[in-house]
PDB file of C-alpha atoms in Angstrom:
ATOM      1  CA  MET E  53      29.808  25.055  11.407  1.00  0.00           C
ATOM      2  CA  THR E  54      33.005  23.555  12.788  1.00  0.00           C
ATOM      3  CA  VAL E  55      34.915  20.765  11.052  1.00  0.00           C
ATOM      4  CA  THR E  56      33.689  18.233  13.630  1.00  0.00           C
ATOM      5  CA  GLU E  57      30.065  19.354  13.259  1.00  0.00           C
ATOM      6  CA  LYS E  58      30.346  19.186   9.481  1.00  0.00           C
ATOM      7  CA  GLU E  59      31.800  15.683   9.611  1.00  0.00           C
ATOM      8  CA  ARG E  60      28.983  14.521  11.887  1.00  0.00           C
ATOM      9  CA  PHE E  61      26.388  16.141   9.631  1.00  0.00           C
ATOM     10  CA  LEU E  62      27.825  14.510   6.489  1.00  0.00           C
ATOM     11  CA  ALA E  63      28.074  11.132   8.237  1.00  0.00           C
ATOM     12  CA  ALA E  64      24.422  11.358   9.301  1.00  0.00           C
ATOM     13  CA  ARG E  65      23.345  12.278   5.756  1.00  0.00           C
ATOM     14  CA  ALA E  66      25.340   9.356   4.333  1.00  0.00           C
ATOM     15  CA  PHE E  67      23.742   6.973   6.822  1.00  0.00           C
ATOM     16  CA  MET E  68      20.241   8.204   5.914  1.00  0.00           C
ATOM     17  CA  ALA E  69      20.993   7.871   2.193  1.00  0.00           C
ATOM     18  CA  GLU E  70      22.256   4.305   2.625  1.00  0.00           C
ATOM     19  CA  SER E  71      19.187   3.396   4.695  1.00  0.00           C
ATOM     20  CA  GLU E  72      16.855   4.838   2.065  1.00  0.00           C
ATOM     21  CA  TRP E  73      18.669   2.914  -0.695  1.00  0.00           C
ATOM     22  CA  GLU E  74      18.344  -0.290   1.335  1.00  0.00           C
ATOM     23  CA  MET E  75      14.599   0.224   1.816  1.00  0.00           C
ATOM     24  CA  ARG E  76      13.866   1.196  -1.793  1.00  0.00           C
ATOM     25  CA  HIS E  77      16.135  -1.170  -3.704  1.00  0.00           C
ATOM     26  CA  GLU E  78      17.896  -3.860  -1.707  1.00  0.00           C
ATOM     27  CA  GLN E  79      14.979  -5.070   0.441  1.00  0.00           C
ATOM     28  CA  PRO E  80      12.586  -5.730  -2.481  1.00  0.00           C
ATOM     29  CA  LYS E  81      15.401  -7.412  -4.411  1.00  0.00           C
ATOM     30  CA  ARG E  82      16.336  -9.688  -1.502  1.00  0.00           C
ATOM     31  CA  ALA E  83      12.655 -10.415  -0.815  1.00  0.00           C
ATOM     32  CA  CYS E  84      12.176 -11.611  -4.396  1.00  0.00           C
ATOM     33  CA  GLU E  85      15.259 -13.806  -4.153  1.00  0.00           C
ATOM     34  CA  THR E  86      14.291 -15.386  -0.822  1.00  0.00           C
ATOM     35  CA  ALA E  87      10.472 -15.299  -1.061  1.00  0.00           C
ATOM     36  CA  ARG E  88       8.684 -18.168   0.654  1.00  0.00           C
ATOM     37  CA  SER E  89       5.292 -16.950  -0.547  1.00  0.00           C
ATOM     38  CA  TRP E  90       3.744 -14.332  -2.839  1.00  0.00           C
ATOM     39  CA  VAL E  91       0.856 -12.021  -1.990  1.00  0.00           C
ATOM     40  CA  GLY E  92      -1.680 -10.650  -4.446  1.00  0.00           C
ATOM     41  CA  ILE E  93      -3.303  -7.338  -3.502  1.00  0.00           C
ATOM     42  CA  ILE E  94      -6.373  -5.794  -5.113  1.00  0.00           C
ATOM     43  CA  ARG E  95      -7.405  -2.294  -4.050  1.00  0.00           C
ATOM     44  CA  LEU E  96     -10.880  -1.044  -4.909  1.00  0.00           C
ATOM     45  CA  ASN E  97     -11.683   2.645  -4.779  1.00  0.00           C
ATOM     46  CA  VAL E  98     -14.791   2.207  -2.668  1.00  0.00           C
ATOM     47  CA  MET E  99     -15.480   2.382   1.057  1.00  0.00           C
ATOM     48  CA  GLY E 100     -17.073  -0.942   1.808  1.00  0.00           C
ATOM     49  CA  SER E 101     -16.581  -4.366   0.311  1.00  0.00           C
ATOM     50  CA  SER E 102     -15.776  -6.081  -2.966  1.00  0.00           C
ATOM     51  CA  GLU E 103     -19.456  -6.949  -3.221  1.00  0.00           C
ATOM     52  CA  GLY E 104     -20.292  -3.255  -2.928  1.00  0.00           C
ATOM     53  CA  TYR E 105     -17.813  -2.457  -5.690  1.00  0.00           C
ATOM     54  CA  ALA E 106     -19.258  -5.136  -7.970  1.00  0.00           C
ATOM     55  CA  LYS E 107     -22.813  -3.853  -7.452  1.00  0.00           C
ATOM     56  CA  GLY E 108     -21.672  -0.528  -8.807  1.00  0.00           C
ATOM     57  CA  CYS E 109     -23.514   2.762  -8.836  1.00  0.00           C
ATOM     58  CA  SER E 110     -26.099   4.278 -11.131  1.00  0.00           C
ATOM     59  CA  SER E 111     -24.591   7.769 -11.138  1.00  0.00           C
ATOM     60  CA  ALA E 112     -20.890   7.109 -11.650  1.00  0.00           C
ATOM     61  CA  ILE E 113     -18.499   4.386 -12.654  1.00  0.00           C
ATOM     62  CA  TYR E 114     -15.808   3.515 -10.134  1.00  0.00           C
ATOM     63  CA  ASP E 115     -12.094   3.517 -10.871  1.00  0.00           C
ATOM     64  CA  PRO E 116     -10.584   0.228 -12.082  1.00  0.00           C
ATOM     65  CA  PRO E 117      -9.032  -2.010  -9.411  1.00  0.00           C
ATOM     66  CA  LYS E 118      -5.384  -1.353  -8.602  1.00  0.00           C
ATOM     67  CA  THR E 119      -3.285  -4.495  -8.255  1.00  0.00           C
ATOM     68  CA  MET E 120       0.128  -5.585  -7.047  1.00  0.00           C
ATOM     69  CA  VAL E 121       1.988  -8.831  -6.361  1.00  0.00           C
ATOM     70  CA  VAL E 122       4.442  -8.684  -3.457  1.00  0.00           C
ATOM     71  CA  PRO E 123       7.064 -11.235  -2.331  1.00  0.00           C
ATOM     72  CA  ALA E 124       6.919 -12.347   1.306  1.00  0.00           C
ATOM     73  CA  ALA E 125      10.267 -13.359   2.777  1.00  0.00           C
ATOM     74  CA  PRO E 126      11.567 -14.097   6.282  1.00  0.00           C
ATOM     75  CA  GLU E 127      13.225 -11.177   8.116  1.00  0.00           C
ATOM     76  CA  ILE E 128      12.148  -8.655   5.455  1.00  0.00           C
ATOM     77  CA  THR E 129       9.132  -6.387   5.814  1.00  0.00           C
ATOM     78  CA  LEU E 130       7.880  -4.702   2.650  1.00  0.00           C
ATOM     79  CA  SER E 131       5.393  -1.825   2.828  1.00  0.00           C
ATOM     80  CA  LYS E 132       3.116  -1.844  -0.208  1.00  0.00           C
ATOM     81  CA  MET E 133      -0.343  -0.366  -0.880  1.00  0.00           C
ATOM     82  CA  GLY E 134      -0.921   0.422   2.784  1.00  0.00           C
ATOM     83  CA  PHE E 135       0.155  -3.002   4.046  1.00  0.00           C
ATOM     84  CA  ASP E 136       3.292  -4.233   5.803  1.00  0.00           C
ATOM     85  CA  ILE E 137       4.033  -7.753   4.522  1.00  0.00           C
ATOM     86  CA  ARG E 138       6.397 -10.365   5.981  1.00  0.00           C
ATOM     87  CA  PHE E 139       6.776 -14.136   5.943  1.00  0.00           C
ATOM     88  CA  LEU E 140       6.893 -15.730   9.407  1.00  0.00           C
ATOM     89  CA  PRO E 141       8.189 -19.323   9.679  1.00  0.00           C
ATOM     90  CA  ALA E 142       6.522 -21.789  12.051  1.00  0.00           C
ATOM     91  CA  GLY E 143       7.731 -21.281  15.600  1.00  0.00           C
ATOM     92  CA  SER E 144       8.112 -17.515  15.267  1.00  0.00           C
ATOM     93  CA  GLU E 145       6.817 -15.579  18.251  1.00  0.00           C
ATOM     94  CA  TYR E 146       4.132 -12.982  17.716  1.00  0.00           C
ATOM     95  CA  GLY E 147       2.637 -10.466  20.145  1.00  0.00           C
ATOM     96  CA  CYS E 148      -1.007  -9.503  20.405  1.00  0.00           C
ATOM     97  CA  LEU E 149      -3.415  -7.749  22.733  1.00  0.00           C
ATOM     98  CA  PRO E 150      -5.498  -9.911  25.087  1.00  0.00           C
ATOM     99  CA  GLU E 151      -8.750  -8.961  23.330  1.00  0.00           C
ATOM    100  CA  HIS E 152      -7.366 -10.430  20.116  1.00  0.00           C
ATOM    101  CA  GLY E 153      -6.990 -13.879  21.696  1.00  0.00           C
ATOM    102  CA  PRO E 154     -10.328 -15.199  20.332  1.00  0.00           C
ATOM    103  CA  ARG E 155      -9.414 -14.105  16.792  1.00  0.00           C
ATOM    104  CA  ILE E 156      -5.980 -15.714  17.046  1.00  0.00           C
ATOM    105  CA  LYS E 157      -7.549 -19.003  18.133  1.00  0.00           C
ATOM    106  CA  ARG E 158     -10.073 -18.864  15.295  1.00  0.00           C
ATOM    107  CA  VAL E 159      -7.158 -18.617  12.854  1.00  0.00           C
ATOM    108  CA  PHE E 160      -4.728 -21.120  14.403  1.00  0.00           C
ATOM    109  CA  GLY E 161      -6.807 -23.265  16.727  1.00  0.00           C
ATOM    110  CA  ASP E 162      -5.861 -23.930  20.331  1.00  0.00           C
ATOM    111  CA  VAL E 163      -2.560 -22.021  20.545  1.00  0.00           C
ATOM    112  CA  THR E 164      -1.115 -21.056  23.927  1.00  0.00           C
ATOM    113  CA  LEU E 165      -1.130 -17.350  24.711  1.00  0.00           C
ATOM    114  CA  SER E 166       1.268 -16.271  27.448  1.00  0.00           C
ATOM    115  CA  SER E 167       2.387 -12.996  28.993  1.00  0.00           C
ATOM    116  CA  LYS E 168       5.950 -12.192  29.965  1.00  0.00           C
ATOM    117  CA  GLY E 169       5.418  -9.956  32.954  1.00  0.00           C
ATOM    118  CA  ASP E 170       3.274  -7.431  31.098  1.00  0.00           C
ATOM    119  CA  HIS E 171      -0.321  -8.706  31.148  1.00  0.00           C
ATOM    120  CA  SER E 172      -1.422  -6.066  28.637  1.00  0.00           C
ATOM    121  CA  TYR E 173       0.552  -7.866  25.942  1.00  0.00           C
ATOM    122  CA  TRP E 174       0.480 -11.556  25.021  1.00  0.00           C
ATOM    123  CA  ASN E 175       2.776 -13.767  22.977  1.00  0.00           C
ATOM    124  CA  PHE E 176       2.229 -16.989  21.067  1.00  0.00           C
ATOM    125  CA  ALA E 177       4.283 -19.209  18.789  1.00  0.00           C
ATOM    126  CA  LEU E 178       3.016 -19.574  15.233  1.00  0.00           C
ATOM    127  CA  PRO E 179       2.101 -23.243  14.689  1.00  0.00           C
ATOM    128  CA  GLU E 180       2.764 -23.086  10.935  1.00  0.00           C
ATOM    129  CA  ASP E 181       4.374 -20.982   8.229  1.00  0.00           C
ATOM    130  CA  CYS E 182       2.310 -17.957   7.238  1.00  0.00           C
ATOM    131  CA  VAL E 183       2.383 -14.498   5.726  1.00  0.00           C
ATOM    132  CA  CYS E 184       1.742 -11.761   8.265  1.00  0.00           C
ATOM    133  CA  ILE E 185       0.049  -8.640   6.885  1.00  0.00           C
ATOM    134  CA  THR E 186      -0.572  -5.613   9.081  1.00  0.00           C
ATOM    135  CA  TRP E 187      -1.938  -2.146   8.445  1.00  0.00           C
ATOM    136  CA  ARG E 188      -2.396   1.009  10.457  1.00  0.00           C
ATOM    137  CA  MET E 189      -5.779   1.646  12.000  1.00  0.00           C
ATOM    138  CA  ALA E 190      -6.679   5.269  12.689  1.00  0.00           C
ATOM    139  CA  LEU E 191     -10.126   4.189  13.832  1.00  0.00           C
ATOM    140  CA  ARG E 192     -11.498   1.216  15.702  1.00  0.00           C
ATOM    141  CA  SER E 193     -13.768  -1.309  14.021  1.00  0.00           C
ATOM    142  CA  MET E 194     -16.237   0.320  11.656  1.00  0.00           C
ATOM    143  CA  SER E 195     -18.950  -2.118  12.753  1.00  0.00           C
ATOM    144  CA  HIS E 196     -21.762  -0.345  14.575  1.00  0.00           C
ATOM    145  CA  VAL E 197     -22.911  -3.614  16.135  1.00  0.00           C
ATOM    146  CA  LYS E 198     -21.554  -4.022  19.659  1.00  0.00           C
ATOM    147  CA  SER E 199     -21.284  -7.760  19.178  1.00  0.00           C
ATOM    148  CA  GLY E 200     -19.440  -7.290  15.882  1.00  0.00           C
ATOM    149  CA  PRO E 201     -15.835  -8.262  15.187  1.00  0.00           C
ATOM    150  CA  GLU E 202     -13.161  -6.852  17.461  1.00  0.00           C
ATOM    151  CA  PRO E 203     -10.727  -4.383  15.883  1.00  0.00           C
ATOM    152  CA  PHE E 204      -7.809  -6.372  14.490  1.00  0.00           C
ATOM    153  CA  ASN E 205      -5.335  -5.011  11.996  1.00  0.00           C
ATOM    154  CA  THR E 206      -3.568  -8.263  11.100  1.00  0.00           C
ATOM    155  CA  PHE E 207      -4.061 -11.019   8.540  1.00  0.00           C
ATOM    156  CA  PHE E 208      -2.270 -14.363   8.858  1.00  0.00           C
ATOM    157  CA  LEU E 209      -2.370 -15.923   5.404  1.00  0.00           C
ATOM    158  CA  LYS E 210      -1.464 -19.451   4.400  1.00  0.00           C
ATOM    159  CA  PRO E 211      -0.177 -19.777   0.804  1.00  0.00           C
ATOM    160  CA  ASP E 212      -3.437 -21.388  -0.294  1.00  0.00           C
ATOM    161  CA  GLY E 213      -5.116 -18.601  -2.271  1.00  0.00           C
ATOM    162  CA  VAL E 214      -7.907 -18.004   0.249  1.00  0.00           C
ATOM    163  CA  GLU E 215      -9.019 -14.370   0.099  1.00  0.00           C
ATOM    164  CA  GLN E 216      -9.229 -11.999   3.021  1.00  0.00           C
ATOM    165  CA  GLU E 217     -10.701  -8.531   2.824  1.00  0.00           C
ATOM    166  CA  THR E 218     -10.492  -5.317   4.781  1.00  0.00           C
ATOM    167  CA  SER E 219     -12.668  -2.242   4.413  1.00  0.00           C
ATOM    168  CA  ARG E 220     -11.477   1.189   5.416  1.00  0.00           C
ATOM    169  CA  LEU E 221     -11.261   4.243   3.179  1.00  0.00           C
ATOM    170  CA  TYR E 222     -11.093   1.794   0.283  1.00  0.00           C
ATOM    171  CA  CYS E 223     -11.522  -1.964   0.091  1.00  0.00           C
ATOM    172  CA  ARG E 224      -8.461  -4.205  -0.194  1.00  0.00           C
ATOM    173  CA  ILE E 225      -8.456  -7.925  -0.970  1.00  0.00           C
ATOM    174  CA  VAL E 226      -5.401 -10.087  -0.316  1.00  0.00           C
ATOM    175  CA  ALA E 227      -4.470 -13.715  -0.910  1.00  0.00           C
ATOM    176  CA  ALA E 228      -1.176 -15.594  -0.522  1.00  0.00           C
ATOM    177  CA  PHE E 229       0.251 -18.180  -2.908  1.00  0.00           C
ATOM    178  CA  ALA E 230       3.206 -20.530  -3.087  1.00  0.00           C
ATOM    179  CA  THR E 231       4.465 -19.086  -6.393  1.00  0.00           C
ATOM    180  CA  GLU E 232       4.584 -15.710  -8.084  1.00  0.00           C
ATOM    181  CA  ALA E 233       2.799 -17.078 -11.160  1.00  0.00           C
ATOM    182  CA  GLU E 234      -0.182 -18.176  -9.065  1.00  0.00           C
ATOM    183  CA  ALA E 235      -0.350 -14.779  -7.367  1.00  0.00           C
ATOM    184  CA  VAL E 236      -0.203 -12.933 -10.693  1.00  0.00           C
ATOM    185  CA  ALA E 237      -2.904 -15.152 -12.236  1.00  0.00           C
ATOM    186  CA  TRP E 238      -5.264 -14.668  -9.262  1.00  0.00           C
ATOM    187  CA  THR E 239      -4.699 -10.911  -9.122  1.00  0.00           C
ATOM    188  CA  GLU E 240      -5.373 -10.431 -12.826  1.00  0.00           C
ATOM    189  CA  THR E 241      -8.365 -12.774 -12.975  1.00  0.00           C
ATOM    190  CA  ARG E 242     -10.058 -11.582  -9.786  1.00  0.00           C
ATOM    191  CA  SER E 243      -9.630  -7.879 -10.505  1.00  0.00           C
ATOM    192  CA  ALA E 244     -10.964  -8.343 -14.057  1.00  0.00           C
ATOM    193  CA  GLN E 245     -13.966 -10.240 -12.707  1.00  0.00           C
ATOM    194  CA  LEU E 246     -14.803  -7.464 -10.238  1.00  0.00           C
ATOM    195  CA  ARG E 247     -14.418  -4.768 -12.888  1.00  0.00           C
ATOM    196  CA  THR E 248     -16.622  -6.670 -15.335  1.00  0.00           C
ATOM    197  CA  GLU E 249     -19.365  -7.164 -12.732  1.00  0.00           C
ATOM    198  CA  HIS E 250     -19.199  -3.511 -11.752  1.00  0.00           C
ATOM    199  CA  ASP E 251     -19.362  -2.212 -15.322  1.00  0.00           C
ATOM    200  CA  ARG E 252     -22.212  -4.563 -16.201  1.00  0.00           C
ATOM    201  CA  ASN E 253     -24.209  -3.452 -13.200  1.00  0.00           C
ATOM    202  CA  HIS E 254     -23.522   0.210 -13.915  1.00  0.00           C
ATOM    203  CA  THR E 255     -24.753  -0.275 -17.451  1.00  0.00           C
ATOM    204  CA  LEU E 256     -28.016  -1.742 -16.165  1.00  0.00           C
ATOM    205  CA  LEU E 257     -28.577   0.978 -13.556  1.00  0.00           C
ATOM    206  CA  CYS E 258     -27.343   4.116 -15.268  1.00  0.00           C
ATOM    207  CA  ASP E 259     -30.137   6.370 -16.544  1.00  0.00           C
ATOM    208  CA  ASP E 260     -27.808   8.825 -18.276  1.00  0.00           C
ATOM    209  CA  PRO E 261     -28.419   8.467 -22.042  1.00  0.00           C
ATOM    210  CA  GLY E 262     -25.035  10.070 -22.732  1.00  0.00           C
ATOM    211  CA  CYS E 263     -23.099   7.581 -20.615  1.00  0.00           C
ATOM    212  CA  THR E 264     -20.287   6.104 -22.673  1.00  0.00           C
ATOM    213  CA  HIS E 265     -20.492   2.827 -20.780  1.00  0.00           C
ATOM    214  CA  HIS E 266     -23.952   1.908 -22.032  1.00  0.00           C
ATOM    215  CA  ASP E 267     -22.516  -0.052 -24.910  1.00  0.00           C
ATOM    216  CA  SER E 268     -19.337  -1.251 -23.206  1.00  0.00           C
ATOM    217  CA  THR E 269     -20.662  -4.545 -21.879  1.00  0.00           C
TER     218      THR E 269
END
């Protein structure tokens, strides 16, 4: 390796190290300092819904919910628990596919969708502040009903505590709040409620006399 090649290699490694430090340490720190909203996330180890988790299973007890509270700040995207989370101020432009137009209008009302030369991609201006949460979709909608919901891997959350839920390999529930304390309280209370309902139902259904959860609720 020549001196020039070595210098380029070391410079590239330094750049990658700085970028990794920024992603792991500086972005979360700056997001906490400039957060305009806070997002509570509850992940349930079940393919389906929170209702399905609460109903439990007679043969096994599911894992406890996993929880996290994440700051949402403008110009910072944090990737946590399979979600990318960012705060978008009113007026921000967002792009979507044409088939997602009906869903967008159900969320925001009569917004104007416009294309900029490429009719396979549409833009609209957010009419209000919101938290934008996206996740990767390896598969299209899991609904087997043709008239079911169109595939859409985005939540727009107002900081009002209203829950939204997505079901893939495991169920995830999210809600946005104006303060960290509210997000923490919701996450702890809601996850405990789901776990209690699940354990109670398992106790009622389980026919294993040696099950240690028979006397737990």
